[in-house]
PDB file of C-alpha atoms and ligand atoms in Angstrom:
ATOM      1  CA  UNK L   1      20.285  -8.887  51.496  1.00 72.00           C
ATOM      2  CA  UNK L   2      21.309  -6.317  54.095  1.00 89.00           C
ATOM      3  CA  UNK L   3      23.705  -3.574  53.518  1.00 96.00           C
ATOM      4  CA  UNK L   4      26.045  -4.144  56.414  1.00 98.00           C
ATOM      5  CA  UNK L   5      29.331  -4.950  55.226  1.00 98.00           C
ATOM      6  CA  UNK L   6      28.795  -4.090  51.730  1.00 98.00           C
ATOM      7  CA  UNK L   7      31.195  -2.274  49.435  1.00 98.00           C
ATOM      8  CA  UNK L   8      29.563   0.537  47.569  1.00 98.00           C
ATOM      9  CA  UNK L   9      31.299   0.905  44.296  1.00 98.00           C
ATOM     10  CA  UNK L  10      28.284   1.009  41.960  1.00 97.00           C
ATOM     11  CA  UNK L  11      24.920   1.637  41.632  1.00 97.00           C
ATOM     12  CA  UNK L  12      24.392  -1.389  39.664  1.00 95.00           C
ATOM     13  CA  UNK L  13      25.128  -3.300  42.699  1.00 95.00           C
ATOM     14  CA  UNK L  14      22.359  -2.195  44.384  1.00 97.00           C
ATOM     15  CA  UNK L  15      18.426  -3.322  43.867  1.00 97.00           C
ATOM     16  CA  UNK L  16      15.422  -1.375  43.759  1.00 97.00           C
ATOM     17  CA  UNK L  17      14.459  -2.034  47.002  1.00 97.00           C
ATOM     18  CA  UNK L  18      17.879  -1.483  48.751  1.00 98.00           C
ATOM     19  CA  UNK L  19      17.825   1.913  47.014  1.00 98.00           C
ATOM     20  CA  UNK L  20      14.718   2.141  48.249  1.00 97.00           C
ATOM     21  CA  UNK L  21      15.072   1.102  51.776  1.00 98.00           C
ATOM     22  CA  UNK L  22      18.498   3.808  52.352  1.00 98.00           C
ATOM     23  CA  UNK L  23      16.460   6.397  51.131  1.00 98.00           C
ATOM     24  CA  UNK L  24      13.632   5.971  53.505  1.00 98.00           C
ATOM     25  CA  UNK L  25      16.585   5.471  56.139  1.00 97.00           C
ATOM     26  CA  UNK L  26      17.967   8.727  55.202  1.00 98.00           C
ATOM     27  CA  UNK L  27      14.357  10.522  55.825  1.00 97.00           C
ATOM     28  CA  UNK L  28      13.896   8.762  59.117  1.00 96.00           C
ATOM     29  CA  UNK L  29      17.733   9.752  60.339  1.00 96.00           C
ATOM     30  CA  UNK L  30      16.949  13.676  58.811  1.00 96.00           C
ATOM     31  CA  UNK L  31      13.930  13.330  61.505  1.00 95.00           C
ATOM     32  CA  UNK L  32      16.220  13.704  64.190  1.00 88.00           C
ATOM     33  CA  UNK L  33      19.475  11.716  63.782  1.00 71.00           C
ATOM     34  CA  UNK L  34      20.937   9.544  66.760  1.00 85.00           C
ATOM     35  CA  UNK L  35      24.019  11.153  67.857  1.00 90.00           C
ATOM     36  CA  UNK L  36      25.680   8.236  69.217  1.00 95.00           C
ATOM     37  CA  UNK L  37      25.188   5.376  66.670  1.00 97.00           C
ATOM     38  CA  UNK L  38      28.115   4.883  65.285  1.00 98.00           C
ATOM     39  CA  UNK L  39      30.088   5.898  68.347  1.00 98.00           C
ATOM     40  CA  UNK L  40      33.952   3.768  68.291  1.00 98.00           C
ATOM     41  CA  UNK L  41      33.698   3.633  64.306  1.00 98.00           C
ATOM     42  CA  UNK L  42      36.556   5.574  62.191  1.00 98.00           C
ATOM     43  CA  UNK L  43      35.535   6.333  58.720  1.00 98.00           C
ATOM     44  CA  UNK L  44      38.345   7.428  56.703  1.00 98.00           C
ATOM     45  CA  UNK L  45      38.708   9.653  53.717  1.00 98.00           C
ATOM     46  CA  UNK L  46      41.208   8.661  50.735  1.00 97.00           C
ATOM     47  CA  UNK L  47      40.653  11.701  48.497  1.00 97.00           C
ATOM     48  CA  UNK L  48      43.040  11.457  45.506  1.00 96.00           C
ATOM     49  CA  UNK L  49      41.047  14.121  43.318  1.00 95.00           C
ATOM     50  CA  UNK L  50      39.501  17.470  44.745  1.00 94.00           C
ATOM     51  CA  UNK L  51      36.412  17.532  46.856  1.00 94.00           C
ATOM     52  CA  UNK L  52      34.324  19.817  48.746  1.00 94.00           C
ATOM     53  CA  UNK L  53      30.459  18.394  48.742  1.00 95.00           C
ATOM     54  CA  UNK L  54      31.282  14.578  48.944  1.00 97.00           C
ATOM     55  CA  UNK L  55      34.320  14.303  51.398  1.00 97.00           C
ATOM     56  CA  UNK L  56      33.024  17.276  53.805  1.00 97.00           C
ATOM     57  CA  UNK L  57      29.326  15.578  53.796  1.00 98.00           C
ATOM     58  CA  UNK L  58      30.543  12.303  54.989  1.00 98.00           C
ATOM     59  CA  UNK L  59      32.618  14.209  57.242  1.00 98.00           C
ATOM     60  CA  UNK L  60      29.053  15.547  58.764  1.00 97.00           C
ATOM     61  CA  UNK L  61      27.481  12.830  58.630  1.00 98.00           C
ATOM     62  CA  UNK L  62      29.910  10.492  60.583  1.00 98.00           C
ATOM     63  CA  UNK L  63      30.932  13.184  62.979  1.00 98.00           C
ATOM     64  CA  UNK L  64      27.507  13.657  63.550  1.00 97.00           C
ATOM     65  CA  UNK L  65      26.396  10.131  64.491  1.00 97.00           C
ATOM     66  CA  UNK L  66      29.496  10.098  66.870  1.00 98.00           C
ATOM     67  CA  UNK L  67      32.265   8.626  64.569  1.00 98.00           C
ATOM     68  CA  UNK L  68      35.668   9.620  64.197  1.00 98.00           C
ATOM     69  CA  UNK L  69      37.199  10.638  60.995  1.00 98.00           C
ATOM     70  CA  UNK L  70      41.144  10.260  59.078  1.00 97.00           C
ATOM     71  CA  UNK L  71      42.091  10.804  55.679  1.00 96.00           C
ATOM     72  CA  UNK L  72      43.576  12.903  53.002  1.00 94.00           C
ATOM     73  CA  UNK L  73      42.397  15.236  50.702  1.00 92.00           C
ATOM     74  CA  UNK L  74      45.485  15.940  48.847  1.00 88.00           C
ATOM     75  CA  UNK L  75      47.073  12.858  47.063  1.00 86.00           C
ATOM     76  CA  UNK L  76      50.247  14.948  47.154  1.00 87.00           C
ATOM     77  CA  UNK L  77      50.886  14.710  51.006  1.00 81.00           C
ATOM     78  CA  UNK L  78      50.153  10.705  51.223  1.00 82.00           C
ATOM     79  CA  UNK L  79      52.624   8.093  50.019  1.00 81.00           C
ATOM     80  CA  UNK L  80      51.243   7.868  46.741  1.00 82.00           C
ATOM     81  CA  UNK L  81      53.204  10.433  45.886  1.00 82.00           C
ATOM     82  CA  UNK L  82      56.045   8.146  46.767  1.00 85.00           C
ATOM     83  CA  UNK L  83      54.810   5.416  44.344  1.00 87.00           C
ATOM     84  CA  UNK L  84      53.028   3.583  46.517  1.00 90.00           C
ATOM     85  CA  UNK L  85      50.509   0.932  44.918  1.00 94.00           C
ATOM     86  CA  UNK L  86      46.526   2.018  45.445  1.00 96.00           C
ATOM     87  CA  UNK L  87      46.545  -2.094  46.911  1.00 96.00           C
ATOM     88  CA  UNK L  88      49.123  -1.494  49.596  1.00 96.00           C
ATOM     89  CA  UNK L  89      47.485   2.069  50.548  1.00 95.00           C
ATOM     90  CA  UNK L  90      43.848   0.046  51.167  1.00 97.00           C
ATOM     91  CA  UNK L  91      46.013  -2.449  52.567  1.00 97.00           C
ATOM     92  CA  UNK L  92      47.577  -0.367  55.238  1.00 96.00           C
ATOM     93  CA  UNK L  93      44.323   2.100  55.676  1.00 97.00           C
ATOM     94  CA  UNK L  94      41.904  -1.207  56.531  1.00 97.00           C
ATOM     95  CA  UNK L  95      43.763  -1.778  59.542  1.00 97.00           C
ATOM     96  CA  UNK L  96      43.169   1.698  60.616  1.00 98.00           C
ATOM     97  CA  UNK L  97      39.379   2.330  59.812  1.00 98.00           C
ATOM     98  CA  UNK L  98      36.233   0.646  59.870  1.00 98.00           C
ATOM     99  CA  UNK L  99      35.505   2.148  56.147  1.00 98.00           C
ATOM    100  CA  UNK L 100      36.611   3.815  53.777  1.00 98.00           C
ATOM    101  CA  UNK L 101      35.586   6.385  51.446  1.00 98.00           C
ATOM    102  CA  UNK L 102      37.798   6.832  48.767  1.00 98.00           C
ATOM    103  CA  UNK L 103      37.324   9.398  45.117  1.00 98.00           C
ATOM    104  CA  UNK L 104      40.262   8.481  42.517  1.00 97.00           C
ATOM    105  CA  UNK L 105      40.669   9.641  38.766  1.00 96.00           C
ATOM    106  CA  UNK L 106      40.982   6.332  37.329  1.00 96.00           C
ATOM    107  CA  UNK L 107      37.649   4.045  36.331  1.00 97.00           C
ATOM    108  CA  UNK L 108      37.724   1.089  38.382  1.00 97.00           C
ATOM    109  CA  UNK L 109      39.509   2.037  41.037  1.00 98.00           C
ATOM    110  CA  UNK L 110      37.164   1.785  43.316  1.00 98.00           C
ATOM    111  CA  UNK L 111      36.267  -1.900  42.736  1.00 98.00           C
ATOM    112  CA  UNK L 112      39.889  -2.666  43.045  1.00 98.00           C
ATOM    113  CA  UNK L 113      40.611  -1.079  46.267  1.00 98.00           C
ATOM    114  CA  UNK L 114      37.209  -2.987  47.282  1.00 98.00           C
ATOM    115  CA  UNK L 115      38.856  -6.343  45.863  1.00 98.00           C
ATOM    116  CA  UNK L 116      41.602  -5.929  48.521  1.00 97.00           C
ATOM    117  CA  UNK L 117      39.748  -4.468  51.603  1.00 98.00           C
ATOM    118  CA  UNK L 118      38.540  -5.888  54.113  1.00 97.00           C
ATOM    119  CA  UNK L 119      36.371  -3.850  55.480  1.00 98.00           C
ATOM    120  CA  UNK L 120      33.971  -1.834  53.091  1.00 98.00           C
ATOM    121  CA  UNK L 121      35.389   0.821  50.336  1.00 98.00           C
ATOM    122  CA  UNK L 122      32.586   3.502  49.582  1.00 98.00           C
ATOM    123  CA  UNK L 123      33.138   4.915  46.092  1.00 98.00           C
ATOM    124  CA  UNK L 124      33.069   8.413  45.445  1.00 98.00           C
ATOM    125  CA  UNK L 125      33.746   9.060  42.572  1.00 98.00           C
ATOM    126  CA  UNK L 126      36.001   7.098  40.023  1.00 97.00           C
ATOM    127  CA  UNK L 127      36.814   8.848  36.884  1.00 96.00           C
ATOM    128  CA  UNK L 128      34.146   8.885  34.431  1.00 94.00           C
ATOM    129  CA  UNK L 129      32.832   6.152  36.030  1.00 96.00           C
ATOM    130  CA  UNK L 130      30.688   6.184  39.001  1.00 96.00           C
ATOM    131  CA  UNK L 131      29.501   8.215  41.522  1.00 98.00           C
ATOM    132  CA  UNK L 132      27.260   5.859  43.791  1.00 98.00           C
ATOM    133  CA  UNK L 133      26.514   8.180  46.638  1.00 98.00           C
ATOM    134  CA  UNK L 134      25.823  11.470  44.726  1.00 98.00           C
ATOM    135  CA  UNK L 135      23.159   8.990  42.533  1.00 98.00           C
ATOM    136  CA  UNK L 136      21.733   8.174  46.242  1.00 98.00           C
ATOM    137  CA  UNK L 137      21.009  12.035  47.161  1.00 98.00           C
ATOM    138  CA  UNK L 138      19.985  12.611  43.927  1.00 98.00           C
ATOM    139  CA  UNK L 139      17.238  10.064  44.300  1.00 98.00           C
ATOM    140  CA  UNK L 140      16.755  11.070  47.142  1.00 98.00           C
ATOM    141  CA  UNK L 141      15.925  14.905  46.464  1.00 98.00           C
ATOM    142  CA  UNK L 142      13.974  13.821  42.855  1.00 98.00           C
ATOM    143  CA  UNK L 143      11.552  11.494  45.411  1.00 98.00           C
ATOM    144  CA  UNK L 144      11.119  14.248  47.900  1.00 98.00           C
ATOM    145  CA  UNK L 145      10.046  16.737  45.278  1.00 98.00           C
ATOM    146  CA  UNK L 146       8.294  14.357  42.853  1.00 98.00           C
ATOM    147  CA  UNK L 147       6.641  11.992  45.135  1.00 97.00           C
ATOM    148  CA  UNK L 148       5.257  10.194  41.509  1.00 96.00           C
ATOM    149  CA  UNK L 149       8.465   8.711  41.154  1.00 96.00           C
ATOM    150  CA  UNK L 150       7.977   6.009  43.993  1.00 95.00           C
ATOM    151  CA  UNK L 151       4.493   5.531  42.723  1.00 95.00           C
ATOM    152  CA  UNK L 152       5.190   4.661  39.445  1.00 94.00           C
ATOM    153  CA  UNK L 153       4.107   7.066  37.635  1.00 96.00           C
ATOM    154  CA  UNK L 154       6.127   8.657  34.615  1.00 96.00           C
ATOM    155  CA  UNK L 155       8.486  12.084  35.114  1.00 98.00           C
ATOM    156  CA  UNK L 156      10.884  13.841  32.944  1.00 98.00           C
ATOM    157  CA  UNK L 157      14.218  14.084  33.860  1.00 98.00           C
ATOM    158  CA  UNK L 158      16.683  16.077  31.430  1.00 98.00           C
ATOM    159  CA  UNK L 159      20.131  15.408  31.848  1.00 98.00           C
ATOM    160  CA  UNK L 160      22.236  18.062  30.426  1.00 97.00           C
ATOM    161  CA  UNK L 161      25.884  19.129  29.500  1.00 95.00           C
ATOM    162  CA  UNK L 162      28.985  16.715  29.919  1.00 94.00           C
ATOM    163  CA  UNK L 163      26.967  13.966  29.208  1.00 96.00           C
ATOM    164  CA  UNK L 164      30.272  11.696  28.317  1.00 95.00           C
ATOM    165  CA  UNK L 165      32.651  11.966  31.017  1.00 94.00           C
ATOM    166  CA  UNK L 166      30.236  12.975  34.050  1.00 96.00           C
ATOM    167  CA  UNK L 167      30.195  10.024  36.072  1.00 97.00           C
ATOM    168  CA  UNK L 168      26.808  11.672  38.513  1.00 98.00           C
ATOM    169  CA  UNK L 169      25.003  11.428  35.060  1.00 98.00           C
ATOM    170  CA  UNK L 170      26.169   7.427  34.166  1.00 97.00           C
ATOM    171  CA  UNK L 171      25.412   6.268  37.933  1.00 97.00           C
ATOM    172  CA  UNK L 172      22.057   8.504  38.515  1.00 98.00           C
ATOM    173  CA  UNK L 173      20.667   7.617  34.766  1.00 97.00           C
ATOM    174  CA  UNK L 174      21.433   3.416  35.985  1.00 96.00           C
ATOM    175  CA  UNK L 175      19.510   4.329  38.978  1.00 97.00           C
ATOM    176  CA  UNK L 176      16.264   5.568  37.240  1.00 98.00           C
ATOM    177  CA  UNK L 177      16.094   2.404  35.169  1.00 97.00           C
ATOM    178  CA  UNK L 178      14.500   1.257  38.398  1.00 97.00           C
ATOM    179  CA  UNK L 179      11.481   3.855  37.989  1.00 97.00           C
ATOM    180  CA  UNK L 180       8.885   4.881  35.321  1.00 96.00           C
ATOM    181  CA  UNK L 181      10.407   7.881  33.658  1.00 97.00           C
ATOM    182  CA  UNK L 182      11.320   9.745  30.637  1.00 98.00           C
ATOM    183  CA  UNK L 183      14.901  10.525  30.103  1.00 98.00           C
ATOM    184  CA  UNK L 184      15.642  14.148  27.762  1.00 98.00           C
ATOM    185  CA  UNK L 185      19.265  14.408  27.044  1.00 98.00           C
ATOM    186  CA  UNK L 186      21.367  17.693  25.925  1.00 96.00           C
ATOM    187  CA  UNK L 187      24.924  17.943  25.602  1.00 94.00           C
ATOM    188  CA  UNK L 188      27.432  19.771  23.385  1.00 90.00           C
ATOM    189  CA  UNK L 189      28.059  18.011  20.426  1.00 88.00           C
ATOM    190  CA  UNK L 190      31.352  15.313  21.328  1.00 88.00           C
ATOM    191  CA  UNK L 191      29.960  15.049  24.807  1.00 92.00           C
ATOM    192  CA  UNK L 192      26.673  13.055  24.019  1.00 95.00           C
ATOM    193  CA  UNK L 193      25.939  10.264  26.487  1.00 97.00           C
ATOM    194  CA  UNK L 194      27.680   6.991  25.879  1.00 97.00           C
ATOM    195  CA  UNK L 195      25.973   4.846  23.722  1.00 97.00           C
ATOM    196  CA  UNK L 196      25.883   1.939  26.457  1.00 96.00           C
ATOM    197  CA  UNK L 197      24.147   3.844  28.756  1.00 96.00           C
ATOM    198  CA  UNK L 198      21.494   4.776  26.259  1.00 97.00           C
ATOM    199  CA  UNK L 199      21.259   1.168  25.599  1.00 97.00           C
ATOM    200  CA  UNK L 200      20.646   0.264  29.139  1.00 96.00           C
ATOM    201  CA  UNK L 201      17.905   2.670  29.546  1.00 97.00           C
ATOM    202  CA  UNK L 202      15.923   1.424  26.340  1.00 97.00           C
ATOM    203  CA  UNK L 203      16.523  -2.316  27.505  1.00 97.00           C
ATOM    204  CA  UNK L 204      14.879  -1.083  30.975  1.00 96.00           C
ATOM    205  CA  UNK L 205      12.086   0.393  28.242  1.00 96.00           C
ATOM    206  CA  UNK L 206      12.552   3.754  29.534  1.00 97.00           C
ATOM    207  CA  UNK L 207      12.607   6.477  26.293  1.00 97.00           C
ATOM    208  CA  UNK L 208      15.603   8.063  25.527  1.00 98.00           C
ATOM    209  CA  UNK L 209      15.918  11.166  23.205  1.00 98.00           C
ATOM    210  CA  UNK L 210      17.906  14.110  22.135  1.00 97.00           C
ATOM    211  CA  UNK L 211      16.871  17.662  22.439  1.00 97.00           C
ATOM    212  CA  UNK L 212      18.401  20.090  20.709  1.00 94.00           C
ATOM    213  CA  UNK L 213      18.832  22.596  23.165  1.00 94.00           C
ATOM    214  CA  UNK L 214      18.548  23.949  26.716  1.00 95.00           C
ATOM    215  CA  UNK L 215      15.478  25.772  25.886  1.00 96.00           C
ATOM    216  CA  UNK L 216      13.415  23.028  24.698  1.00 97.00           C
ATOM    217  CA  UNK L 217      15.164  21.241  27.852  1.00 97.00           C
ATOM    218  CA  UNK L 218      13.481  23.802  30.104  1.00 97.00           C
ATOM    219  CA  UNK L 219       9.775  23.532  28.305  1.00 97.00           C
ATOM    220  CA  UNK L 220       9.674  19.879  28.497  1.00 97.00           C
ATOM    221  CA  UNK L 221      11.371  18.511  31.770  1.00 98.00           C
ATOM    222  CA  UNK L 222      10.370  18.243  35.399  1.00 98.00           C
ATOM    223  CA  UNK L 223      13.968  17.799  36.606  1.00 98.00           C
ATOM    224  CA  UNK L 224      16.553  19.628  34.631  1.00 98.00           C
ATOM    225  CA  UNK L 225      19.630  17.681  35.827  1.00 98.00           C
ATOM    226  CA  UNK L 226      22.785  20.470  34.654  1.00 98.00           C
ATOM    227  CA  UNK L 227      26.625  18.856  35.029  1.00 97.00           C
ATOM    228  CA  UNK L 228      29.652  21.035  34.650  1.00 94.00           C
ATOM    229  CA  UNK L 229      31.601  20.389  31.499  1.00 90.00           C
ATOM    230  CA  UNK L 230      34.535  18.062  33.360  1.00 88.00           C
ATOM    231  CA  UNK L 231      37.592  20.156  32.324  1.00 87.00           C
ATOM    232  CA  UNK L 232      40.064  17.446  34.073  1.00 87.00           C
ATOM    233  CA  UNK L 233      38.798  14.573  31.720  1.00 84.00           C
ATOM    234  CA  UNK L 234      38.712  17.028  28.721  1.00 81.00           C
ATOM    235  CA  UNK L 235      41.447  16.076  26.007  1.00 81.00           C
ATOM    236  CA  UNK L 236      41.806  19.444  24.287  1.00 84.00           C
ATOM    237  CA  UNK L 237      41.713  23.192  25.944  1.00 85.00           C
ATOM    238  CA  UNK L 238      41.139  24.732  23.384  1.00 84.00           C
ATOM    239  CA  UNK L 239      37.883  22.354  22.490  1.00 81.00           C
ATOM    240  CA  UNK L 240      37.109  23.143  25.900  1.00 82.00           C
ATOM    241  CA  UNK L 241      36.852  26.976  26.088  1.00 82.00           C
ATOM    242  CA  UNK L 242      34.726  27.004  22.575  1.00 78.00           C
ATOM    243  CA  UNK L 243      32.296  24.353  24.150  1.00 80.00           C
ATOM    244  CA  UNK L 244      32.301  26.180  27.563  1.00 79.00           C
ATOM    245  CA  UNK L 245      31.325  29.461  26.288  1.00 72.00           C
ATOM    246  CA  UNK L 246      28.175  28.024  24.391  1.00 73.00           C
ATOM    247  CA  UNK L 247      26.502  26.209  26.931  1.00 85.00           C
ATOM    248  CA  UNK L 248      24.517  28.307  30.196  1.00 92.00           C
ATOM    249  CA  UNK L 249      20.717  28.804  32.207  1.00 96.00           C
ATOM    250  CA  UNK L 250      20.104  31.805  33.071  1.00 96.00           C
ATOM    251  CA  UNK L 251      17.014  33.409  34.707  1.00 98.00           C
ATOM    252  CA  UNK L 252      15.646  35.039  31.842  1.00 97.00           C
ATOM    253  CA  UNK L 253      15.922  31.653  30.034  1.00 97.00           C
ATOM    254  CA  UNK L 254      13.705  30.139  32.688  1.00 98.00           C
ATOM    255  CA  UNK L 255      10.787  33.101  32.676  1.00 97.00           C
ATOM    256  CA  UNK L 256       8.328  30.726  31.016  1.00 93.00           C
ATOM    257  CA  UNK L 257       9.295  27.297  32.420  1.00 97.00           C
ATOM    258  CA  UNK L 258       6.865  25.197  33.751  1.00 97.00           C
ATOM    259  CA  UNK L 259       6.368  26.016  37.590  1.00 97.00           C
ATOM    260  CA  UNK L 260       6.841  22.187  38.395  1.00 97.00           C
ATOM    261  CA  UNK L 261      10.460  22.360  36.654  1.00 98.00           C
ATOM    262  CA  UNK L 262      13.388  22.376  39.326  1.00 98.00           C
ATOM    263  CA  UNK L 263      16.787  22.326  38.216  1.00 98.00           C
ATOM    264  CA  UNK L 264      19.219  20.279  40.044  1.00 98.00           C
ATOM    265  CA  UNK L 265      23.140  19.874  40.083  1.00 98.00           C
ATOM    266  CA  UNK L 266      25.949  17.693  41.688  1.00 98.00           C
ATOM    267  CA  UNK L 267      27.908  20.863  42.239  1.00 98.00           C
ATOM    268  CA  UNK L 268      30.562  22.748  41.872  1.00 96.00           C
ATOM    269  CA  UNK L 269      29.182  24.591  38.830  1.00 96.00           C
ATOM    270  CA  UNK L 270      31.804  26.741  36.543  1.00 92.00           C
ATOM    271  CA  UNK L 271      29.209  28.934  34.833  1.00 90.00           C
ATOM    272  CA  UNK L 272      26.755  27.086  33.520  1.00 94.00           C
ATOM    273  CA  UNK L 273      24.218  28.070  35.631  1.00 97.00           C
ATOM    274  CA  UNK L 274      24.065  31.951  36.114  1.00 96.00           C
ATOM    275  CA  UNK L 275      23.727  33.268  39.734  1.00 98.00           C
ATOM    276  CA  UNK L 276      20.887  35.171  39.093  1.00 98.00           C
ATOM    277  CA  UNK L 277      18.885  30.998  38.728  1.00 98.00           C
ATOM    278  CA  UNK L 278      19.744  30.838  42.375  1.00 98.00           C
ATOM    279  CA  UNK L 279      16.427  33.602  43.301  1.00 98.00           C
ATOM    280  CA  UNK L 280      14.544  31.730  41.368  1.00 98.00           C
ATOM    281  CA  UNK L 281      11.637  29.101  42.490  1.00 98.00           C
ATOM    282  CA  UNK L 282      13.172  26.469  39.944  1.00 98.00           C
ATOM    283  CA  UNK L 283      16.556  26.064  41.503  1.00 98.00           C
ATOM    284  CA  UNK L 284      16.913  23.210  43.725  1.00 98.00           C
ATOM    285  CA  UNK L 285      20.818  22.433  43.695  1.00 98.00           C
ATOM    286  CA  UNK L 286      22.338  23.838  47.131  1.00 98.00           C
ATOM    287  CA  UNK L 287      18.701  21.747  49.350  1.00 98.00           C
ATOM    288  CA  UNK L 288      20.149  18.959  46.704  1.00 98.00           C
ATOM    289  CA  UNK L 289      23.917  19.599  48.311  1.00 98.00           C
ATOM    290  CA  UNK L 290      22.118  19.555  51.821  1.00 97.00           C
ATOM    291  CA  UNK L 291      20.394  16.335  51.428  1.00 98.00           C
ATOM    292  CA  UNK L 292      24.209  14.899  51.216  1.00 98.00           C
ATOM    293  CA  UNK L 293      24.307  14.480  55.006  1.00 98.00           C
ATOM    294  CA  UNK L 294      21.438  12.272  55.810  1.00 98.00           C
ATOM    295  CA  UNK L 295      21.730  10.367  52.981  1.00 98.00           C
ATOM    296  CA  UNK L 296      25.460   9.101  53.994  1.00 98.00           C
ATOM    297  CA  UNK L 297      24.324   9.091  57.573  1.00 98.00           C
ATOM    298  CA  UNK L 298      21.885   6.631  56.636  1.00 98.00           C
ATOM    299  CA  UNK L 299      24.261   4.790  54.320  1.00 98.00           C
ATOM    300  CA  UNK L 300      27.123   5.072  56.899  1.00 98.00           C
ATOM    301  CA  UNK L 301      25.028   3.121  59.319  1.00 98.00           C
ATOM    302  CA  UNK L 302      23.902   0.454  57.222  1.00 98.00           C
ATOM    303  CA  UNK L 303      27.006  -0.364  56.007  1.00 98.00           C
ATOM    304  CA  UNK L 304      28.533  -0.325  59.584  1.00 98.00           C
ATOM    305  CA  UNK L 305      25.607  -2.399  60.942  1.00 98.00           C
ATOM    306  CA  UNK L 306      24.390  -0.269  63.272  1.00 97.00           C
ATOM    307  CA  UNK L 307      21.154  -0.151  61.690  1.00 96.00           C
ATOM    308  CA  UNK L 308      19.590  -2.568  59.395  1.00 95.00           C
TER     309      UNK L 308
HETATM  310  C1  LIG O 401      30.328  15.932  41.128  1.00 80.71           C
HETATM  311  C2  LIG O 401      31.983  14.613  40.732  1.00 80.71           C
HETATM  312  O1  LIG O 401      32.851  14.959  41.489  1.00 80.71           O
HETATM  313  O2  LIG O 401      31.338  13.766  39.911  1.00 80.71           O
HETATM  314  N1  LIG O 401      30.458  16.640  42.102  1.00 80.71           N
HETATM  315  C3  LIG O 401      30.189  16.154  43.694  1.00 80.71           C
HETATM  316  O3  LIG O 401      30.523  15.216  43.695  1.00 80.71           O
HETATM  317  N2  LIG O 401      29.659  16.941  43.586  1.00 80.71           N
HETATM  318  C4  LIG O 401      30.250  16.593  39.682  1.00 80.71           C
HETATM  319  C5  LIG O 401      31.262  17.459  39.376  1.00 80.71           C
HETATM  320  O4  LIG O 401      32.624  17.539  39.920  1.00 80.71           O
HETATM  321  O5  LIG O 401      31.223  17.835  38.283  1.00 80.71           O
END
């Protein structure tokens, strides 16, 4: 099915072939973007939650292809503050823009927006639920680093950190179900991967195994996907501080790591990766963030029908 006109709400809405087509389009665009591809198109960014990378890389993607952007990054400056419903906000914005990128603190908000919108809605993260465009750039990055992923040979991906509330983990795990891989998890107690995600991966024949420590994860993974503790979704601040102190990776811990290990992180990091890791050959999170631009360029071009 063509991607033109489609909403991008959950990774589950996309087939393996559609995801691979998006990654191929991103790789082609990265070779030399076409500056007028989206001329005359307008993208609205409605960010009801903080963002740096997602919003700015969407804007960079749109501007670099000749499109224009409008929107808000602080809901306090929008009519949501006056009590306007999300549905009414969308009914207005769809008249101002050709595509809407939205981030919202509530699970399911993007789906609700898509139900009322006549223009494509792209989910920039809804609560602890999904973050599909982060997944597309994560997969693009993993496939670049480990071509065996696309060749059908198994790689080991370890998810570490807040696997309960981290929406990037939930989305990426879903996408990895299309590929041969082994999943490891390491999470502080109480923040383990919800059972539904474990069950889903296993239903696709993917082995999911909890490992006891970051040390073990470092020794046994190709990709170590670190995540931040999602403080804003955490019910108990005292418990949060306690867990936070126990969970951190440093350069010293990587001294005996397998050379092929690469550390990814959707960012922002808030202490779980020490800055001395940045200079190691394992650090790949800033290159990962840079991939957000070609992947979002490709997604916008496909959804807006400028590429097929
Ligand atoms: C992530 C998010 O918003 O879920 N950030 C991002 O988009 N790169 C991860 C996070 O906030 O921890």
